[in-house]
């Protein structure tokens, strides 16, 4: 029974425990932390179970309320969203374990509502990914976004304003998506993704469909912070509490990329998105520009978290550009990069959270002599950094490799150039930090022996923060080592038939 | 800060209005599953009746009738009722939200069980919408600062 019902349990467990969190916090505030972990653990188990079923038996269809589509809402899980489900629940679980100390330091009296919003945010992400109904997707998109705005607004000074800007732009993005759904409903009378995909090919000449497609793409570009629609992202993610940015930064943009893949290749047929319209060409150049601008802007930052935000923007360019190249190898690379980028961004923001917790600052100067003070954190950071740069045994290398291979096959040299350029900039970015951290510059410049001893005392982050960070670092290496089997068992089935 | 009105006419009319508003809200909730209306609409009307009480009889009076803790409880409980009914169907062996499974517990046929199941869901939705509508109104009208806190800070009532 659990196996059959697992798809809906993934979402329902998160939703129910989210609304039960204030009640538990009312009884005893300290119970919230184990409660959230327990809920996410159960949800993670269900999603692993679902993934296992999908790998062995193919796609799962789950009919809510036993109403068959097109009347009822159906959950459809294939290889692509099974992978996303495991990534989302896994990330949420790790960040929840990680959250304890950081929240105690940053938001001591708001933990109960923080955890409520945290679980609602996860519910939203899971719902977006699992549903097979375009309107249901919009509802979950709003749940995820609204929870996200509130989580970001609890951050440091200036966070409410950043969250408000994000709210305006995010709402415009969601409205565009809704308008697209509305136009499709107008001409087809259906909201079910599979049924729409069947009806739409007969209407591909219609202007309404073209407008709907345009609304989808622009709305999603806003949600995924594709250049030049990225302006909300750096402020929002920099000023959010460390835990919130460690949850939202890896997932929100990647979930939007997932919706884009669904719209382009499941809702519309690949030949519509690739051959009939110049969309992929636009996406390719948008990706190239996003990569270059993101990399250059990251170089100009003096704040570590803000630098990471621009790296996120550049990474969105990788995935969008990979879809824009539009051949099997590049799209395989883009999907693999969705997975890798979730893990890498999680690692980077986890380290940023640890630095903020120990040093009370995220400026690059906080990294002064940090290798001596926090050797274990920085060891994990090195693994993540090497992966973002794209050094072979780590996962970042392989997705970049597929992206480059795909664009060479398609003759898109400009995208190859952008990828190499961004890798080189990443080398500079991370080695700058390693240089600051490895040598003891000393803020005062004095070689006083006493202060030197004091500065090099090892003072590590708490274990509850270190362990999740190390799990991420291990995942980066394991995904790298087993990338071939991940591709043959999961990603090759997720790549659309072109 | 919302103080209570001094006008006897406003207070009396509001006092007469509120029970009818709430009765109508319950009517809208109860009929939601087979005629226009439902949990959202009824919940908003219930919330509006609370807002009317707040602006005519003041915060202290309303706090006596509906403390913050209860409001919070109602907001969460509504969603839990909704999700709980869905989960109950799942435990009884059907899919999530498949109300026809409830016929085992309720002792009626499947079609009737579906009707009663959705009624339970509408009630849950109504509770949550009422609590949330009221707390949004309350937060906007007070700026989120409770009168107790203001008094503790030594501000005089009616200053804002």
XYZ file of C-alpha atoms in Angstrom:
658
model
C 0.000 0.000 0.000
C 2.821 2.408 0.901
C 4.393 1.877 -2.511
C 1.147 2.652 -4.342
C 0.412 5.711 -2.226
C 3.992 6.998 -2.010
C 3.590 9.679 -4.741
C 0.906 11.549 -2.844
C 2.493 10.910 0.545
C 5.631 12.803 -0.525
C 3.586 16.003 -0.783
C 0.985 15.343 1.903
C 3.518 14.570 4.634
C 5.216 17.917 4.024
C 1.937 19.839 3.844
C 0.436 18.319 6.974
C 3.568 18.649 9.042
C 3.903 22.267 7.867
C 0.510 23.233 9.298
C 1.064 21.084 12.373
C 4.357 22.874 13.143
C 2.741 25.954 14.799
C 0.668 23.617 17.001
C 3.785 21.710 18.042
C 5.686 24.935 18.560
C 2.824 26.095 20.760
C 3.306 23.065 23.012
C 7.092 23.180 23.045
C 9.306 25.214 20.805
C 12.249 22.803 20.916
C 10.136 20.018 19.406
C 9.910 21.788 16.054
C 13.429 20.886 14.959
C 13.118 17.091 15.374
C 9.581 17.279 13.967
C 10.741 18.945 10.743
C 13.561 16.449 10.348
C 11.197 13.530 10.948
C 8.714 14.820 8.366
C 11.375 15.413 5.747
C 12.944 12.024 6.450
C 9.593 10.334 5.796
C 9.127 12.379 2.645
C 12.643 11.526 1.449
C 11.992 7.811 2.002
C 8.804 8.045 -0.073
C 10.558 9.845 -2.907
C 13.387 7.291 -2.971
C 10.726 4.576 -3.064
C 9.009 6.335 -5.980
C 12.313 6.739 -7.797
C 12.995 3.041 -7.352
C 9.573 2.135 -8.759
C 10.044 4.468 -11.720
C 13.454 2.998 -12.573
C 12.163 -0.561 -12.465
C 8.600 -0.247 -13.737
C 8.414 3.002 -15.693
C 6.177 6.042 -15.207
C 3.681 6.202 -12.348
C 0.223 7.756 -12.685
C -1.616 8.631 -9.499
C -5.212 9.850 -9.655
C -6.206 12.138 -6.786
C -9.626 11.210 -5.435
C -9.741 8.386 -8.008
C -11.037 10.865 -10.597
C -9.571 9.916 -13.939
C -7.994 12.632 -16.079
C -8.959 14.910 -17.783
C -11.526 15.591 -15.022
C -9.375 14.917 -12.008
C -5.879 16.019 -11.096
C -3.261 13.407 -11.787
C 0.272 13.069 -10.503
C 2.656 11.753 -13.148
C 6.130 10.663 -12.204
C 8.638 9.790 -14.897
C 12.422 9.681 -14.733
C 12.877 13.449 -14.899
C 10.649 14.349 -11.986
C 11.584 11.273 -9.950
C 15.118 12.651 -10.011
C 13.873 16.125 -9.060
C 11.801 14.718 -6.177
C 14.795 12.952 -4.654
C 16.917 16.080 -5.105
C 14.329 18.353 -3.478
C 13.553 16.139 -0.495
C 17.243 15.332 -0.004
C 18.247 19.000 -0.106
C 15.437 19.957 2.251
C 16.415 17.227 4.711
C 20.092 18.227 4.718
C 19.301 21.916 5.140
C 16.850 21.088 7.943
C 19.556 19.201 9.844
C 21.921 22.065 9.140
C 19.443 24.733 10.252
C 19.530 24.375 14.048
C 22.550 26.443 15.095
C 22.259 28.949 12.289
C 18.634 29.722 13.139
C 19.412 30.018 16.835
C 21.977 32.665 15.967
C 20.037 34.547 13.282
C 16.341 34.249 14.170
C 16.193 33.160 17.810
C 12.531 33.967 18.446
C 10.984 33.100 15.092
C 11.981 29.479 14.631
C 8.429 28.063 14.811
C 7.090 30.124 11.916
C 10.347 29.769 10.046
C 9.967 26.003 10.068
C 6.309 26.264 9.029
C 7.263 28.358 6.021
C 10.228 26.100 5.349
C 8.007 23.029 5.030
C 5.449 24.937 2.954
C 8.226 25.974 0.618
C 9.287 22.344 0.233
C 5.633 21.344 -0.320
C 5.430 23.889 -3.120
C 8.575 22.613 -4.847
C 7.461 18.990 -4.553
C 3.989 19.786 -5.867
C 5.356 21.680 -8.878
C 7.537 18.758 -9.800
C 5.113 15.903 -9.198
C 1.892 17.197 -10.760
C 0.640 16.379 -14.235
C -1.847 19.228 -14.375
C -0.832 22.663 -15.625
C -3.146 24.619 -13.325
C -2.226 22.554 -10.273
C 1.366 23.404 -11.129
C 0.504 27.106 -10.949
C -1.061 26.649 -7.503
C 2.058 24.950 -6.176
C 4.243 27.559 -7.885
C 2.422 30.222 -5.878
C 2.737 28.216 -2.639
C 6.475 27.891 -3.192
C 6.878 31.537 -4.168
C 4.802 32.985 -1.328
C 6.625 30.881 1.254
C 9.882 31.970 -0.377
C 9.056 35.691 -0.167
C 8.232 35.326 3.526
C 11.378 33.306 4.256
C 13.560 35.879 2.513
C 11.859 38.780 4.273
C 12.902 37.419 7.699
C 16.562 38.093 6.893
C 18.936 40.882 7.817
C 18.406 44.602 7.340
C 17.090 45.382 3.856
C 15.640 41.914 3.410
C 11.981 43.076 3.405
C 12.703 45.434 0.520
C 14.570 42.729 -1.403
C 11.714 40.326 -0.751
C 9.225 42.938 -1.944
C 11.090 43.392 -5.217
C 11.185 39.642 -5.610
C 7.463 39.518 -4.816
C 6.617 42.022 -7.571
C 8.759 40.339 -10.222
C 7.900 36.827 -9.081
C 4.193 37.593 -9.195
C 4.565 38.979 -12.720
C 6.332 35.735 -13.667
C 3.630 33.559 -12.129
C 0.904 35.678 -13.768
C 2.530 35.202 -17.162
C 2.531 31.479 -16.578
C -1.140 31.637 -15.575
C -1.983 33.660 -18.691
C -0.307 30.966 -20.762
C -2.412 28.315 -19.029
C -5.514 30.446 -19.611
C -4.862 30.726 -23.354
C -4.325 26.979 -23.631
C -7.539 26.321 -21.718
C -9.374 28.744 -23.977
C -8.574 26.816 -27.155
C -8.424 23.251 -25.816
C -10.706 23.123 -22.764
C -8.222 20.949 -20.910
C -5.700 21.474 -18.146
C -4.197 17.999 -18.071
C -0.642 18.023 -19.335
C -0.817 14.719 -21.200
C -4.152 15.535 -22.817
C -2.962 19.014 -23.806
C 0.109 17.480 -25.393
C -2.195 15.302 -27.484
C -4.579 18.084 -28.570
C -2.058 20.852 -29.205
C -0.266 19.563 -32.359
C -3.450 20.183 -34.379
C -3.388 23.835 -33.255
C 0.279 24.669 -33.763
C -0.588 27.222 -36.466
C -2.855 29.156 -34.092
C -1.698 32.555 -32.855
C -3.248 31.864 -29.440
C -0.876 28.948 -28.933
C 2.092 31.085 -29.941
C 1.100 33.779 -27.457
C 0.612 31.165 -24.739
C 4.045 29.723 -25.445
C 5.615 33.177 -25.301
C 3.938 33.885 -21.954
C 5.175 30.570 -20.574
C 8.753 31.221 -21.594
C 8.938 34.821 -20.338
C 7.206 33.974 -17.059
C 9.543 31.065 -16.422
C 12.593 33.122 -17.417
C 11.594 35.558 -14.652
C 11.234 32.732 -12.153
C 14.593 31.186 -13.041
C 16.379 34.565 -13.056
C 17.612 34.314 -16.626
C 19.571 37.420 -17.627
C 18.273 40.191 -18.020
C 15.358 39.175 -15.764
C 17.686 38.267 -12.877
C 17.631 41.589 -11.039
C 15.614 40.328 -8.083
C 17.936 37.440 -7.295
C 21.211 38.844 -5.860
C 19.569 41.069 -3.245
C 16.974 38.496 -2.225
C 19.385 35.617 -1.751
C 22.125 37.712 -0.148
C 19.882 39.217 2.497
C 17.854 36.107 3.299
C 18.754 34.128 6.450
C 21.536 31.602 5.729
C 19.186 28.636 6.082
C 16.589 30.138 3.762
C 19.127 30.883 1.050
C 20.618 27.399 1.441
C 17.154 25.976 0.713
C 15.889 28.406 -1.932
C 19.021 29.125 -3.964
C 19.655 25.497 -4.990
C 16.011 24.706 -5.684
C 13.944 27.656 -6.965
C 15.871 28.324 -10.169
C 16.295 24.615 -10.886
C 12.598 23.929 -10.389
C 11.882 26.729 -12.878
C 14.291 25.083 -15.335
C 12.378 21.840 -14.784
C 9.078 23.572 -15.656
C 10.719 25.000 -18.775
C 11.818 21.505 -19.844
C 8.287 20.226 -19.256
C 6.683 23.049 -21.225
C 9.109 22.792 -24.125
C 9.342 19.034 -24.481
C 6.270 17.462 -22.848
C 3.488 20.035 -23.148
C 4.660 21.071 -26.605
C 6.315 18.590 -28.912
C 10.086 19.020 -29.368
C 9.634 19.785 -33.082
C 7.374 22.723 -32.179
C 9.819 24.186 -29.657
C 12.927 23.492 -31.704
C 12.037 23.480 -35.412
C 8.926 25.618 -35.817
C 9.979 28.491 -33.562
C 13.349 30.214 -33.069
C 13.009 29.726 -29.291
C 16.083 27.575 -28.869
C 18.218 30.122 -30.704
C 17.014 32.848 -28.334
C 17.615 30.573 -25.340
C 21.118 29.801 -26.577
C 22.112 33.460 -26.791
C 20.315 34.291 -23.548
C 22.292 31.485 -21.909
C 25.590 32.716 -23.350
C 24.940 36.265 -22.150
C 23.802 35.023 -18.719
C 26.982 32.970 -18.332
C 29.274 35.849 -19.288
C 27.452 38.540 -17.303
C 27.074 36.274 -14.274
C 30.765 35.426 -14.291
C 31.908 39.030 -14.694
C 29.516 40.328 -12.040
C 30.655 37.575 -9.657
C 34.223 38.816 -10.068
C 33.183 42.309 -9.016
C 31.649 41.259 -5.686
C 33.259 41.694 -2.292
C 30.588 39.759 -0.426
C 30.861 35.960 -0.590
C 27.118 35.287 -0.622
C 26.526 37.909 -3.291
C 29.264 36.364 -5.383
C 27.493 32.999 -5.075
C 24.262 34.620 -6.276
C 25.957 35.690 -9.509
C 27.389 32.200 -9.867
C 23.810 30.898 -9.609
C 22.834 33.291 -12.424
C 25.722 32.013 -14.561
C 24.732 28.395 -13.829
C 21.180 29.094 -15.003
C 22.824 30.172 -18.234
C 24.510 26.734 -18.496
C 21.199 24.905 -18.331
C 19.235 27.292 -20.536
C 22.050 27.395 -23.070
C 22.239 23.593 -23.024
C 18.540 23.420 -23.865
C 19.154 26.079 -26.509
C 21.791 23.940 -28.254
C 18.915 21.465 -28.690
C 20.616 18.187 -29.404
C 20.451 15.040 -27.324
C 23.927 15.330 -25.848
C 23.533 18.954 -24.784
C 20.101 18.394 -23.245
C 21.489 15.374 -21.425
C 24.211 17.697 -20.132
C 21.630 20.302 -19.128
C 19.571 17.770 -17.150
C 22.683 16.346 -15.496
C 23.650 19.908 -14.686
C 20.297 20.490 -12.986
C 21.213 17.667 -10.626
C 24.809 18.796 -10.155
C 23.889 22.411 -9.701
C 21.427 21.617 -6.911
C 24.180 19.788 -5.046
C 26.917 22.342 -5.764
C 24.825 25.402 -4.912
C 23.699 23.688 -1.722
C 27.350 23.095 -0.812
C 28.344 26.689 -1.531
C 25.497 28.228 0.462
C 26.056 25.759 3.301
C 29.651 26.955 3.553
C 28.449 30.566 3.362
C 26.090 29.829 6.258
C 28.897 28.346 8.345
C 31.113 31.372 7.670
C 28.251 33.696 8.587
C 27.680 31.717 11.775
C 31.319 31.676 12.899
C 32.573 35.004 11.560
C 29.307 36.994 11.714
C 30.092 38.289 8.241
C 30.056 37.187 4.639
C 32.540 39.716 3.325
C 35.538 38.162 1.588
C 37.753 39.597 4.347
C 36.102 37.157 6.756
C 38.050 34.412 5.001
C 41.326 35.763 6.330
C 43.467 32.796 7.496
C 40.385 30.639 7.576
C 42.146 27.421 6.576
C 43.843 27.394 9.948
C 40.691 28.225 11.860
C 38.268 25.934 10.092
C 40.216 23.247 8.248
C 37.276 20.844 7.923
C 34.811 23.383 6.554
C 37.352 24.590 4.069
C 38.176 21.035 2.953
C 34.508 20.587 2.020
C 34.556 24.024 0.418
C 37.515 22.991 -1.750
C 35.619 19.983 -3.084
C 32.608 22.141 -3.935
C 34.785 24.841 -5.487
C 36.645 22.319 -7.661
C 33.296 20.985 -8.823
C 32.013 24.441 -9.756
C 35.238 25.063 -11.662
C 34.835 21.650 -13.323
C 37.784 19.511 -12.247
C 37.417 15.839 -13.334
C 36.563 13.544 -10.447
C 33.821 15.920 -9.256
C 30.361 16.054 -10.816
C 30.690 19.564 -12.231
C 33.170 18.330 -14.823
C 30.849 15.794 -16.405
C 27.837 18.010 -17.033
C 30.119 20.681 -18.476
C 31.733 18.010 -20.622
C 28.386 16.941 -22.082
C 27.360 20.555 -22.634
C 30.600 21.318 -24.470
C 30.473 18.062 -26.455
C 26.870 18.769 -27.466
C 27.562 22.296 -28.589
C 30.648 21.203 -30.582
C 28.456 18.619 -32.330
C 25.931 21.336 -33.131
C 28.687 23.710 -34.206
C 27.748 26.306 -31.591
C 31.217 27.590 -30.847
C 29.961 30.653 -29.062
C 28.450 28.497 -26.289
C 31.678 26.500 -26.018
C 33.522 29.786 -25.646
C 31.153 30.998 -22.947
C 31.484 27.755 -20.972
C 35.279 27.869 -21.077
C 35.291 31.569 -20.206
C 33.076 30.960 -17.185
C 35.239 28.045 -16.033
C 38.312 30.277 -16.160
C 36.530 33.022 -14.243
C 35.468 30.453 -11.651
C 39.114 29.473 -11.240
C 39.949 33.103 -10.465
C 36.946 33.484 -8.148
C 37.687 30.478 -6.004
C 41.459 30.749 -5.990
C 41.102 34.327 -4.813
C 39.214 33.005 -1.794
C 41.699 30.192 -1.288
C 44.524 32.744 -1.375
C 42.818 34.966 1.187
C 42.074 31.952 3.355
C 45.409 30.220 3.087
C 47.711 33.086 3.914
C 47.484 35.040 7.106
C 47.369 38.623 5.920
C 46.277 39.868 9.319
C 43.868 42.751 9.443
C 46.364 44.936 11.318
C 49.368 43.685 9.406
C 51.329 43.151 12.615
C 53.458 40.033 13.123
C 52.784 39.978 16.840
C 53.275 36.369 18.018
C 50.496 36.418 20.583
C 47.785 37.607 18.214
C 49.097 35.191 15.627
C 48.525 32.253 17.949
C 45.071 33.470 18.748
C 44.201 33.808 15.090
C 45.300 30.309 14.163
C 43.406 28.458 16.885
C 41.147 25.839 15.316
C 37.539 26.723 16.003
C 35.321 24.536 13.860
C 31.656 24.837 13.026
C 29.216 22.703 15.070
C 28.734 19.129 13.891
C 25.092 19.700 12.976
C 26.362 22.100 10.316
C 29.475 20.190 9.295
C 27.844 16.806 8.684
C 25.332 18.026 6.054
C 28.137 19.939 4.354
C 30.239 16.796 4.222
C 27.314 14.760 2.884
C 27.081 17.306 0.068
C 30.815 17.119 -0.608
C 30.598 13.316 -0.696
C 27.588 13.513 -3.028
C 29.551 15.735 -5.394
C 32.318 13.147 -5.685
C 29.924 10.176 -5.843
C 27.763 11.736 -8.567
C 31.001 12.413 -10.425
C 32.233 8.836 -10.104
C 28.896 7.217 -10.911
C 27.812 9.729 -13.543
C 27.723 7.051 -16.252
C 25.238 4.849 -14.409
C 23.135 7.881 -13.404
C 22.939 8.843 -17.060
C 22.010 5.375 -18.327
C 19.431 4.609 -15.605
C 17.771 8.014 -15.218
C 18.804 10.848 -17.464
C 18.704 9.052 -20.826
C 15.005 8.362 -20.203
C 14.405 11.994 -19.255
C 15.958 13.398 -22.436
C 13.186 14.099 -24.980
C 13.174 12.135 -28.226
C 14.308 14.684 -30.778
C -4.662 50.559 17.438
C -8.289 49.805 17.197
C -10.253 51.143 20.096
C -13.942 50.664 20.608
C -16.490 52.941 19.054
C -18.388 55.352 21.320
C -21.380 55.600 19.024
C -24.344 53.666 20.409
C -25.969 53.374 16.964
C -22.892 51.787 15.369
C -22.413 49.403 18.271
C -26.039 48.281 18.357
C -26.326 47.781 14.608
C -23.086 45.827 14.543
C -24.261 43.654 17.420
C -27.480 42.845 15.566
C -25.656 42.272 12.282
C -22.974 39.894 13.446
C -25.125 36.821 14.260
C -26.912 37.076 10.906
C -23.609 37.491 9.077
C -22.252 34.390 10.770
C -25.386 32.381 10.129
C -25.250 33.347 6.469
C -21.562 32.394 6.371
C -22.382 28.946 7.726
C -25.149 28.639 5.128
C -22.688 29.481 2.349
C -20.167 26.956 3.666
C -22.774 24.208 4.056
C -24.140 24.627 0.540
C -20.769 25.041 -1.131
C -20.518 21.549 -2.523
C -23.646 21.597 -4.642
C -24.504 25.259 -5.206
C -22.550 28.523 -5.527
C -20.551 29.209 -2.387
C -18.136 27.090 -0.435
C -15.424 27.225 2.162
C -13.575 30.215 0.740
C -16.612 32.450 0.336
C -18.162 31.435 3.655
C -14.828 31.785 5.425
C -14.422 35.312 4.099
C -17.904 36.251 5.360
C -17.088 34.784 8.788
C -13.843 36.724 8.815
C -15.719 39.892 7.826
C -18.068 39.471 10.775
C -15.035 39.301 13.070
C -13.595 42.410 11.422
C -16.888 44.232 12.002
C -16.761 43.293 15.682
C -13.165 44.467 15.872
C -13.862 47.936 14.473
C -16.987 48.489 16.532
C -16.334 46.773 19.862
C -12.569 47.066 20.008
C -9.658 44.735 20.396
C -10.155 43.839 24.067
C -13.674 42.582 23.539
C -12.652 40.473 20.564
C -9.639 39.077 22.335
C -11.958 37.823 25.078
C -14.070 36.003 22.481
C -11.328 34.820 20.144
C -7.813 34.760 21.649
C -4.760 34.776 19.384
C -3.903 31.196 20.284
C -7.326 29.923 19.232
C -7.053 31.827 15.973
C -3.736 30.203 15.238
C -5.174 26.838 16.189
C -8.135 27.326 13.836
C -5.874 28.371 10.967
C -3.791 25.215 11.247
C -6.695 22.966 12.165
C -8.614 23.823 9.007
C -5.834 22.627 6.736
C -5.327 19.601 8.962
C -9.042 18.720 8.627
C -8.741 18.952 4.849
C -5.541 16.933 4.617
C -6.697 14.588 7.385
C -9.892 13.639 5.533
C -7.753 12.966 2.471
C -5.414 10.839 4.541
C -8.320 8.965 6.117
C -9.500 7.957 2.628
C -5.967 6.788 1.918
C -5.834 4.705 5.103
C -9.207 3.150 4.265
C -7.658 1.784 1.092
C -8.552 4.314 -1.594
C -6.533 7.039 -3.251
C -5.887 10.339 -1.504
C -9.130 12.384 -1.238
C -11.235 9.503 -2.611
C -14.238 10.287 -0.397
C -16.227 7.275 -1.550
C -14.068 5.205 0.820
C -15.609 7.078 3.744
C -18.843 5.127 3.193
C -17.403 2.390 5.442
C -17.215 4.772 8.397
C -20.282 6.882 7.698
C -22.546 3.966 6.863
C -23.968 5.489 3.675
C -23.580 4.709 -0.014
C -20.558 5.904 -2.030
C -22.231 8.909 -3.647
C -23.510 10.155 -0.303
C -20.085 9.613 1.258
C -18.497 11.781 -1.457
C -20.960 14.555 -0.656
C -20.257 14.363 3.087
C -16.512 14.124 2.520
C -16.402 17.331 0.522
C -18.592 19.013 3.170
C -15.926 18.177 5.769
C -13.261 19.631 3.494
C -15.308 22.806 2.999
C -15.636 23.188 6.772
C -11.863 22.907 7.127
C -11.325 25.462 4.369
C -13.868 27.757 6.035
C -12.043 27.659 9.391
C -8.690 28.439 7.840
C -9.951 31.215 5.588
C -11.784 32.836 8.494
C -8.699 32.756 10.725
C -6.398 34.024 7.991
C -8.759 36.789 6.785
C -9.163 38.029 10.317
C -5.468 37.932 11.124
C -4.600 39.764 7.878
C -7.139 42.469 8.762
C -5.799 42.616 12.279
C -2.164 42.867 11.197
C -2.853 45.601 8.677
C -4.953 47.660 11.074
C -2.462 47.464 13.937
C 0.771 47.250 11.967
C 1.312 43.862 13.593
C 1.934 45.388 17.020
C -0.329 43.970 19.703
C -2.024 46.461 22.047
C -0.421 44.668 25.036
C 3.026 45.410 23.638
C 2.128 49.034 23.078
C 0.914 49.392 26.630
C 4.048 47.707 27.901
C 6.085 50.233 25.982
C 4.171 52.928 27.790
C 2.198 54.290 24.894
C -1.196 55.709 25.642
C -4.165 53.991 24.061
C -5.565 55.880 21.109
C -2.265 57.509 20.334
C -1.940 55.825 16.959
